[in-house]
Tab-separated table of C-alpha atoms in Angstrom:
chain	number	residue	atom	x	y	z
A	1	MET	CA	-4.097	39.687	-4.918
A	2	LYS	CA	-7.492	40.082	-3.189
A	3	LYS	CA	-8.527	43.561	-4.251
A	4	TYR	CA	-10.704	44.685	-7.409
A	5	TYR	CA	-10.113	47.860	-8.630
A	6	LYS	CA	-6.511	48.305	-7.589
A	7	SER	CA	-7.573	51.282	-9.503
A	8	LEU	CA	-7.754	48.741	-12.237
A	9	LEU	CA	-5.330	45.847	-11.762
A	10	LEU	CA	-7.809	43.971	-10.071
A	11	LEU	CA	-10.292	44.510	-13.137
A	12	ASN	CA	-7.317	42.894	-15.282
A	13	ILE	CA	-6.928	39.826	-13.221
A	14	LEU	CA	-10.372	38.534	-12.563
A	15	LEU	CA	-11.592	35.213	-14.144
A	16	CYS	CA	-14.293	33.812	-16.429
A	17	SER	CA	-15.679	30.375	-16.583
A	18	ALA	CA	-13.798	27.703	-18.605
A	19	ALA	CA	-14.961	27.367	-22.156
A	20	GLY	CA	-15.713	24.184	-24.098
A	21	SER	CA	-12.793	21.855	-24.941
A	22	GLY	CA	-11.576	20.516	-28.412
A	23	LYS	CA	-10.113	17.398	-29.567
A	24	ALA	CA	-7.127	19.006	-31.256
A	25	GLN	CA	-3.407	18.671	-30.215
A	26	ASP	CA	-2.368	19.616	-26.921
A	27	ILE	CA	-1.385	23.200	-26.660
A	28	THR	CA	-0.991	23.575	-22.769
A	29	GLY	CA	2.418	25.181	-22.144
A	30	VAL	CA	4.288	28.758	-21.811
A	31	TYR	CA	4.411	30.670	-24.907
A	32	ASP	CA	6.772	33.993	-24.777
A	33	ARG	CA	5.373	36.914	-26.987
A	34	SER	CA	8.691	39.276	-27.117
A	35	HIS	CA	8.572	42.263	-29.045
A	36	ARG	CA	11.760	43.898	-30.372
A	37	GLY	CA	12.477	47.156	-28.851
A	38	ASP	CA	9.984	46.790	-26.125
A	39	PRO	CA	11.481	47.993	-22.994
A	40	GLN	CA	8.602	46.191	-21.069
A	41	GLY	CA	9.768	42.754	-22.256
A	42	GLY	CA	6.731	41.681	-24.172
A	43	SER	CA	4.104	39.194	-22.278
A	44	GLY	CA	4.185	35.555	-21.589
A	45	LEU	CA	1.059	33.294	-22.196
A	46	PHE	CA	0.400	30.295	-19.776
A	47	VAL	CA	-2.218	27.868	-21.461
A	48	LEU	CA	-3.445	25.808	-18.663
A	49	GLU	CA	-4.833	22.269	-18.703
A	50	ASN	CA	-8.314	23.222	-17.375
A	51	HIS	CA	-8.853	25.571	-20.444
A	52	LYS	CA	-7.728	28.526	-18.379
A	53	PHE	CA	-5.258	30.915	-19.545
A	54	VAL	CA	-3.044	33.783	-17.922
A	55	VAL	CA	-1.355	36.500	-20.000
A	56	THR	CA	1.344	38.221	-17.857
A	57	PHE	CA	2.953	41.577	-18.871
A	58	PHE	CA	4.810	44.283	-17.266
A	59	GLY	CA	2.698	45.652	-14.294
A	60	GLY	CA	-0.316	43.264	-14.667
A	61	ALA	CA	-2.188	40.233	-15.934
A	62	VAL	CA	-5.234	39.140	-18.103
A	63	THR	CA	-7.077	35.919	-17.289
A	64	GLY	CA	-9.723	34.032	-19.175
A	65	SER	CA	-10.801	30.824	-20.994
A	66	TRP	CA	-9.520	29.079	-24.197
A	67	SER	CA	-11.119	26.763	-26.604
A	68	ILE	CA	-10.136	25.291	-29.911
A	69	LEU	CA	-12.175	25.907	-32.947
A	70	LYS	CA	-12.401	24.378	-36.349
A	71	GLY	CA	-9.197	24.764	-38.459
A	72	ASN	CA	-7.017	24.433	-35.396
A	73	ILE	CA	-7.736	28.105	-34.396
A	74	VAL	CA	-7.414	28.808	-30.734
A	75	GLU	CA	-9.922	31.286	-29.263
A	76	PHE	CA	-8.735	33.288	-26.056
A	77	LYS	CA	-11.577	34.925	-24.281
A	78	PRO	CA	-10.457	37.404	-21.556
A	79	ALA	CA	-12.590	37.892	-18.370
A	80	SER	CA	-15.520	40.399	-18.826
A	81	PHE	CA	-17.454	42.337	-16.400
A	82	ASN	CA	-21.412	42.295	-16.810
A	83	GLU	CA	-21.790	44.910	-14.035
A	84	ARG	CA	-21.004	48.697	-14.759
A	85	PHE	CA	-21.086	49.781	-10.973
A	86	LYS	CA	-19.884	48.200	-7.787
A	87	VAL	CA	-20.055	49.911	-4.491
A	88	PHE	CA	-18.385	49.019	-1.183
A	89	GLY	CA	-18.965	50.745	2.305
A	90	ARG	CA	-17.632	50.814	5.881
A	91	HIS	CA	-18.424	52.429	9.092
A	92	ASN	CA	-16.441	55.755	9.795
A	93	LYS	CA	-17.351	57.110	13.187
A	94	ASP	CA	-15.565	60.628	12.012
A	95	LEU	CA	-18.304	61.182	9.809
A	96	GLY	CA	-21.158	61.056	12.272
A	97	ASP	CA	-24.353	61.278	10.602
A	98	SER	CA	-23.095	62.408	7.334
A	99	SER	CA	-21.570	60.133	4.485
A	100	ARG	CA	-18.972	60.378	1.837
A	101	ILE	CA	-18.255	58.477	-1.542
A	102	PHE	CA	-14.824	58.258	-3.392
A	103	PHE	CA	-15.900	58.108	-7.054
A	104	ASN	CA	-13.479	55.864	-9.064
A	105	GLY	CA	-13.434	56.070	-12.746
A	106	PHE	CA	-16.777	57.986	-12.987
A	107	TYR	CA	-15.260	60.703	-15.232
A	108	ASP	CA	-14.760	58.296	-18.222
A	109	GLU	CA	-18.372	58.591	-19.230
A	110	GLN	CA	-21.435	60.650	-18.239
A	111	THR	CA	-22.440	58.930	-14.967
A	112	PHE	CA	-25.238	59.701	-12.527
A	113	ILE	CA	-26.171	58.957	-8.844
A	114	GLY	CA	-29.388	59.108	-6.936
A	115	PHE	CA	-30.892	58.035	-3.652
A	116	GLU	CA	-34.140	56.138	-2.389
A	117	GLN	CA	-35.147	55.599	-5.984
A	118	GLN	CA	-36.224	52.087	-5.907
A	119	LYS	CA	-39.898	52.580	-6.756
A	120	ALA	CA	-39.576	55.502	-8.982
A	121	VAL	CA	-40.830	55.138	-12.662
A	122	LYS	CA	-38.387	57.701	-13.826
A	123	PRO	CA	-35.670	58.075	-11.313
A	124	LEU	CA	-34.047	61.604	-10.719
A	125	LEU	CA	-30.362	61.207	-10.833
A	126	THR	CA	-27.686	63.656	-10.603
A	127	ARG	CA	-24.543	64.073	-12.806
A	128	VAL	CA	-21.467	63.131	-11.266
A	129	PHE	CA	-19.238	65.138	-13.426
A	130	ASN	CA	-19.912	67.957	-16.005
A	131	PRO	CA	-20.080	66.708	-19.625
A	132	SER	CA	-16.594	66.522	-21.100
A	133	PRO	CA	-14.652	66.919	-17.828
A	134	ASN	CA	-10.822	67.678	-17.867
A	135	CYS	CA	-8.030	68.973	-15.783
A	136	PHE	CA	-8.651	66.360	-12.852
A	137	SER	CA	-7.279	66.265	-9.447
A	138	PHE	CA	-7.238	63.017	-7.743
A	139	PRO	CA	-9.095	61.737	-5.605
A	140	PHE	CA	-12.878	62.527	-6.131
A	141	VAL	CA	-14.591	62.494	-2.894
A	142	TYR	CA	-17.926	64.082	-2.168
A	143	LYS	CA	-19.572	64.485	1.258
A	144	PHE	CA	-23.489	64.221	1.739
A	145	ALA	CA	-25.408	65.481	4.534
A	146	ALA	CA	-27.068	62.027	5.300
A	147	VAL	CA	-26.610	58.373	5.374
A	148	PRO	CA	-28.331	56.702	2.258
A	149	ARG	CA	-30.468	53.760	2.724
A	150	GLN	CA	-30.271	53.069	-0.908
A	151	MET	CA	-28.232	54.553	-3.848
A	152	ALA	CA	-28.806	54.355	-7.621
A	153	PHE	CA	-26.337	54.584	-10.658
A	154	SER	CA	-26.568	55.161	-14.250
A	155	ASP	CA	-24.654	56.143	-17.189
A	156	ARG	CA	-24.632	57.280	-20.885
A	157	PRO	CA	-21.653	56.196	-22.753
A	158	PHE	CA	-20.351	58.654	-25.542
A	159	GLU	CA	-20.235	57.206	-29.043
A	160	TYR	CA	-17.860	58.945	-31.479
A	161	GLY	CA	-20.231	61.297	-33.926
A	162	GLN	CA	-23.153	61.402	-31.348
A	163	THR	CA	-24.705	64.537	-30.200
A	164	GLU	CA	-26.654	64.505	-27.000
A	165	LYS	CA	-29.963	64.107	-28.920
A	166	ASP	CA	-28.611	60.911	-30.483
A	167	ARG	CA	-28.008	59.165	-27.388
A	168	PRO	CA	-30.886	56.764	-26.361
A	169	ALA	CA	-32.517	57.834	-22.917
A	170	PRO	CA	-33.193	54.519	-21.397
A	171	ARG	CA	-30.096	52.995	-19.738
A	172	ALA	CA	-29.473	50.507	-17.058
A	173	VAL	CA	-30.159	51.579	-13.398
A	174	TYR	CA	-28.112	50.026	-10.882
A	175	GLU	CA	-29.742	50.229	-7.292
A	176	PHE	CA	-27.876	49.138	-4.080
A	177	SER	CA	-29.097	48.619	-0.626
A	178	ASN	CA	-27.274	50.168	2.376
A	179	THR	CA	-28.622	47.572	4.869
A	180	GLU	CA	-25.662	48.042	7.274
A	181	GLN	CA	-25.845	51.594	7.317
A	182	TYR	CA	-22.433	52.409	6.344
A	183	ASN	CA	-21.383	56.041	5.977
A	184	ASP	CA	-17.861	55.907	3.978
A	185	PHE	CA	-18.099	54.295	0.413
A	186	VAL	CA	-15.789	53.572	-2.719
A	187	ALA	CA	-17.943	53.325	-5.811
A	188	TYR	CA	-16.508	51.925	-9.082
A	189	TYR	CA	-17.740	52.662	-12.680
A	190	ILE	CA	-16.432	49.960	-14.982
A	191	THR	CA	-16.567	51.107	-18.424
A	192	GLU	CA	-17.110	48.737	-21.436
A	193	ARG	CA	-13.518	49.547	-22.717
A	194	ASN	CA	-12.306	47.819	-19.772
A	195	ASN	CA	-13.443	44.584	-21.084
A	196	LYS	CA	-10.861	42.791	-23.230
A	197	ARG	CA	-11.573	41.549	-26.410
A	198	PRO	CA	-11.001	37.761	-27.644
A	199	PHE	CA	-7.914	37.054	-29.395
A	200	TYR	CA	-6.787	34.152	-31.642
A	201	ALA	CA	-4.017	32.029	-32.798
A	202	LYS	CA	-3.325	29.284	-35.278
A	203	ILE	CA	-1.795	26.057	-33.944
A	204	LYS	CA	0.899	24.879	-36.506
A	205	ASP	CA	4.246	23.089	-35.937
A	206	ASN	CA	3.988	22.897	-32.161
A	207	LYS	CA	3.691	26.785	-32.108
A	208	LEU	CA	0.996	29.452	-31.929
A	209	TYR	CA	0.760	31.897	-34.712
A	210	PHE	CA	-0.808	35.260	-33.836
A	211	ASN	CA	-0.450	36.500	-37.297
A	212	GLU	CA	1.584	35.575	-40.270
A	213	LYS	CA	4.917	36.742	-38.724
A	214	GLU	CA	4.370	36.389	-35.041
A	215	ALA	CA	4.778	32.696	-33.761
A	216	ALA	CA	5.419	31.683	-30.196
A	217	ALA	CA	6.995	28.391	-29.604
A	218	ARG	CA	5.797	26.065	-26.824
A	219	ARG	CA	7.537	25.430	-23.475
A	220	THR	CA	6.354	22.871	-20.925
A	221	LEU	CA	4.512	24.196	-18.085
A	222	PRO	CA	6.531	23.980	-15.049
A	223	LYS	CA	5.283	21.226	-12.594
A	224	ASN	CA	6.034	23.147	-9.367
A	225	GLY	CA	7.364	26.340	-7.962
A	226	GLU	CA	6.439	29.654	-6.714
A	227	ASP	CA	5.977	31.164	-10.260
A	228	ILE	CA	3.635	28.508	-11.691
A	229	GLU	CA	1.645	28.308	-8.175
A	230	PHE	CA	1.170	31.995	-8.751
A	231	ILE	CA	-0.198	31.777	-12.197
A	232	ARG	CA	-2.329	28.793	-11.244
A	233	ASN	CA	-3.818	30.882	-8.118
A	234	LEU	CA	-4.578	33.682	-10.665
A	235	ALA	CA	-6.575	31.103	-13.062
A	236	ALA	CA	-8.468	29.526	-9.934
A	237	ALA	CA	-9.357	33.122	-8.445
A	238	SER	CA	-13.151	33.802	-8.348
A	239	GLN	CA	-14.507	36.427	-10.542
A	240	GLU	CA	-16.534	37.790	-7.587
A	241	LEU	CA	-15.247	40.603	-5.535
A	242	HIS	CA	-16.808	41.223	-1.895
A	243	SER	CA	-14.273	43.622	-0.448
A	244	VAL	CA	-11.698	46.306	-1.277
A	245	MET	CA	-8.994	47.803	0.887
A	246	TYR	CA	-7.729	51.551	0.729
A	247	ASN	CA	-5.568	53.749	2.883
A	248	PRO	CA	-6.990	56.995	4.320
A	249	PHE	CA	-6.032	58.833	1.098
A	250	TYR	CA	-7.537	56.450	-1.604
A	251	LYS	CA	-4.524	54.366	-2.408
A	252	GLU	CA	-5.735	50.927	-2.867
A	253	CYS	CA	-3.918	48.170	-0.776
A	254	ASN	CA	-2.769	45.159	-2.505
A	255	GLU	CA	-1.454	43.356	0.450
A	256	ASP	CA	-3.366	40.386	2.174
A	257	VAL	CA	-3.088	42.527	5.534
A	258	GLU	CA	-5.807	40.391	7.484
A	259	LYS	CA	-3.378	37.288	7.035
A	260	ASP	CA	-0.045	38.965	7.790
A	261	THR	CA	-0.408	38.995	11.686
A	262	LEU	CA	3.433	39.706	11.886
A	263	ASN	CA	3.237	43.258	10.677
A	264	TRP	CA	-0.571	44.176	10.894
A	265	LYS	CA	-3.144	44.027	13.632
A	266	PHE	CA	-6.869	45.204	13.745
A	267	ASP	CA	-7.575	48.201	15.618
A	268	ALA	CA	-11.454	48.360	16.558
A	269	SER	CA	-11.337	51.990	17.936
A	270	LYS	CA	-10.046	52.913	14.325
A	271	ASN	CA	-11.938	50.158	12.406
A	272	ALA	CA	-8.781	49.770	10.485
A	273	TYR	CA	-5.710	47.770	10.128
A	274	ILE	CA	-2.588	49.100	11.338
A	275	ASP	CA	1.001	48.406	10.315
A	276	PHE	CA	1.960	48.485	13.979
A	277	ASN	CA	5.896	48.515	12.816
A	278	ASN	CA	5.654	51.915	11.118
A	279	TYR	CA	2.343	53.690	12.129
A	280	GLN	CA	2.739	57.138	13.710
A	281	GLN	CA	-0.146	58.344	15.827
A	282	GLY	CA	-2.914	60.334	14.131
A	283	GLU	CA	-0.974	60.212	10.667
A	284	GLU	CA	-4.310	59.160	8.970
A	285	TYR	CA	-5.358	62.713	9.341
A	286	GLN	CA	-2.192	64.380	7.964
A	287	HIS	CA	-3.375	65.269	4.521
A	288	ASP	CA	-0.691	67.628	3.974
A	289	ARG	CA	2.005	65.203	4.633
A	290	GLN	CA	4.340	64.706	1.399
A	291	ASP	CA	4.346	60.940	1.455
A	292	ALA	CA	0.624	60.532	2.858
A	293	PHE	CA	-0.823	58.916	-0.342
A	294	ASN	CA	1.849	56.422	-0.894
A	295	ARG	CA	2.077	55.249	2.930
A	296	MET	CA	0.520	52.046	3.637
A	297	VAL	CA	0.251	51.987	7.272
A	298	VAL	CA	-3.514	52.350	7.923
A	299	VAL	CA	-5.832	50.480	5.862
A	300	TYR	CA	-9.593	50.404	5.927
A	301	LYS	CA	-11.811	47.459	4.676
A	302	PHE	CA	-14.776	48.208	2.594
A	303	GLU	CA	-17.563	45.540	2.196
A	304	GLU	CA	-19.558	44.958	-1.005
A	305	LEU	CA	-23.035	46.438	-1.164
A	306	LYS	CA	-25.388	44.181	-2.782
A	307	THR	CA	-27.140	45.125	-6.132
A	308	ILE	CA	-31.016	44.897	-5.518
A	309	SER	CA	-32.055	45.729	-8.945
A	310	ARG	CA	-30.802	46.406	-12.434
A	311	ALA	CA	-33.289	47.518	-14.671
A	312	VAL	CA	-33.291	49.652	-17.993
A	313	LYS	CA	-35.349	52.714	-17.325
A	314	THR	CA	-35.629	56.459	-18.540
A	315	ILE	CA	-33.857	58.704	-15.978
A	316	ALA	CA	-34.359	62.268	-15.340
A	317	VAL	CA	-31.343	64.329	-14.906
A	318	GLN	CA	-30.467	66.871	-12.425
A	319	GLU	CA	-27.814	68.791	-14.506
A	320	LYS	CA	-25.843	70.572	-11.912
A	321	PRO	CA	-22.932	67.984	-11.320
A	322	LEU	CA	-21.399	66.989	-8.016
A	323	PHE	CA	-17.949	67.836	-9.486
A	324	PHE	CA	-17.173	70.612	-12.009
A	325	VAL	CA	-13.793	69.877	-13.558
A	326	LYS	CA	-12.923	72.074	-16.922
A	327	CYS	CA	-9.971	74.073	-17.039
A	328	ARG	CA	-9.534	74.209	-20.917
A	329	GLU	CA	-11.663	73.978	-23.918
A	330	GLU	CA	-12.116	70.910	-25.991
A	331	ARG	CA	-10.842	71.394	-29.621
């Protein structure tokens, strides 16, 4: 699957580099981790020869690297993300000289945005959401009067028990350059919670013990077939993400529409890929259509904006947020 932030499947299938190898016994194989009463059927662990692994489960996958430590302990390290913000853009002639941003995941923490901030010692950033937002209504899209040349983002993660005064003021400020003069953007905020923690297993009797009671027996890795090919492709996938695709109503597309020439074609006038077998003229503007969000017949490609700097700075905050979403009091 080519997309990242398949509002977050892509965040789960990206891969980190292989870890160092050990001299212990061969553990490559397939391990089933079924859980009694689990309607999702547990998970499968594929331990590959190149010190990569893939965990498959209902609705997703996690990939990473493995190594054998002292005492026949295996450490599995899932992929992690060093960046907190990613921005993708495209040209949208319908917007003219204005611009808009779809904010994906920004309500998970206190997040901030600013423009043309590169030389500022203390950047002035605006809250994206009010503190402690609730009562969400997807998607969150904000329209701006001009096309930015640069944009900056920062965050202030919440720690349990902290007050606003307890939180450290300096945070990493991510700055992006809009050299292509895109005017339609998808911005992602990636919380630290999305990074999976390492997990461990002990090798014993050709099994992996994840705790004293849970043991998974090893089966031989298949040599060929669509399933193992898919697993190996996941393990070999680059951690870099250079583009994402969405329909007009901000549902992410998980098809490789660029290669599927039997069903899709690129329409230069719309700057979009069109499913020519099912497209109905003008439906990308039919927001009141009941099935609009789920229909994947018009797909826009958003290209990555390069990070021009990431530096820890003290920011000034414009407290009036872009979005105020609060319909109940926190208890």
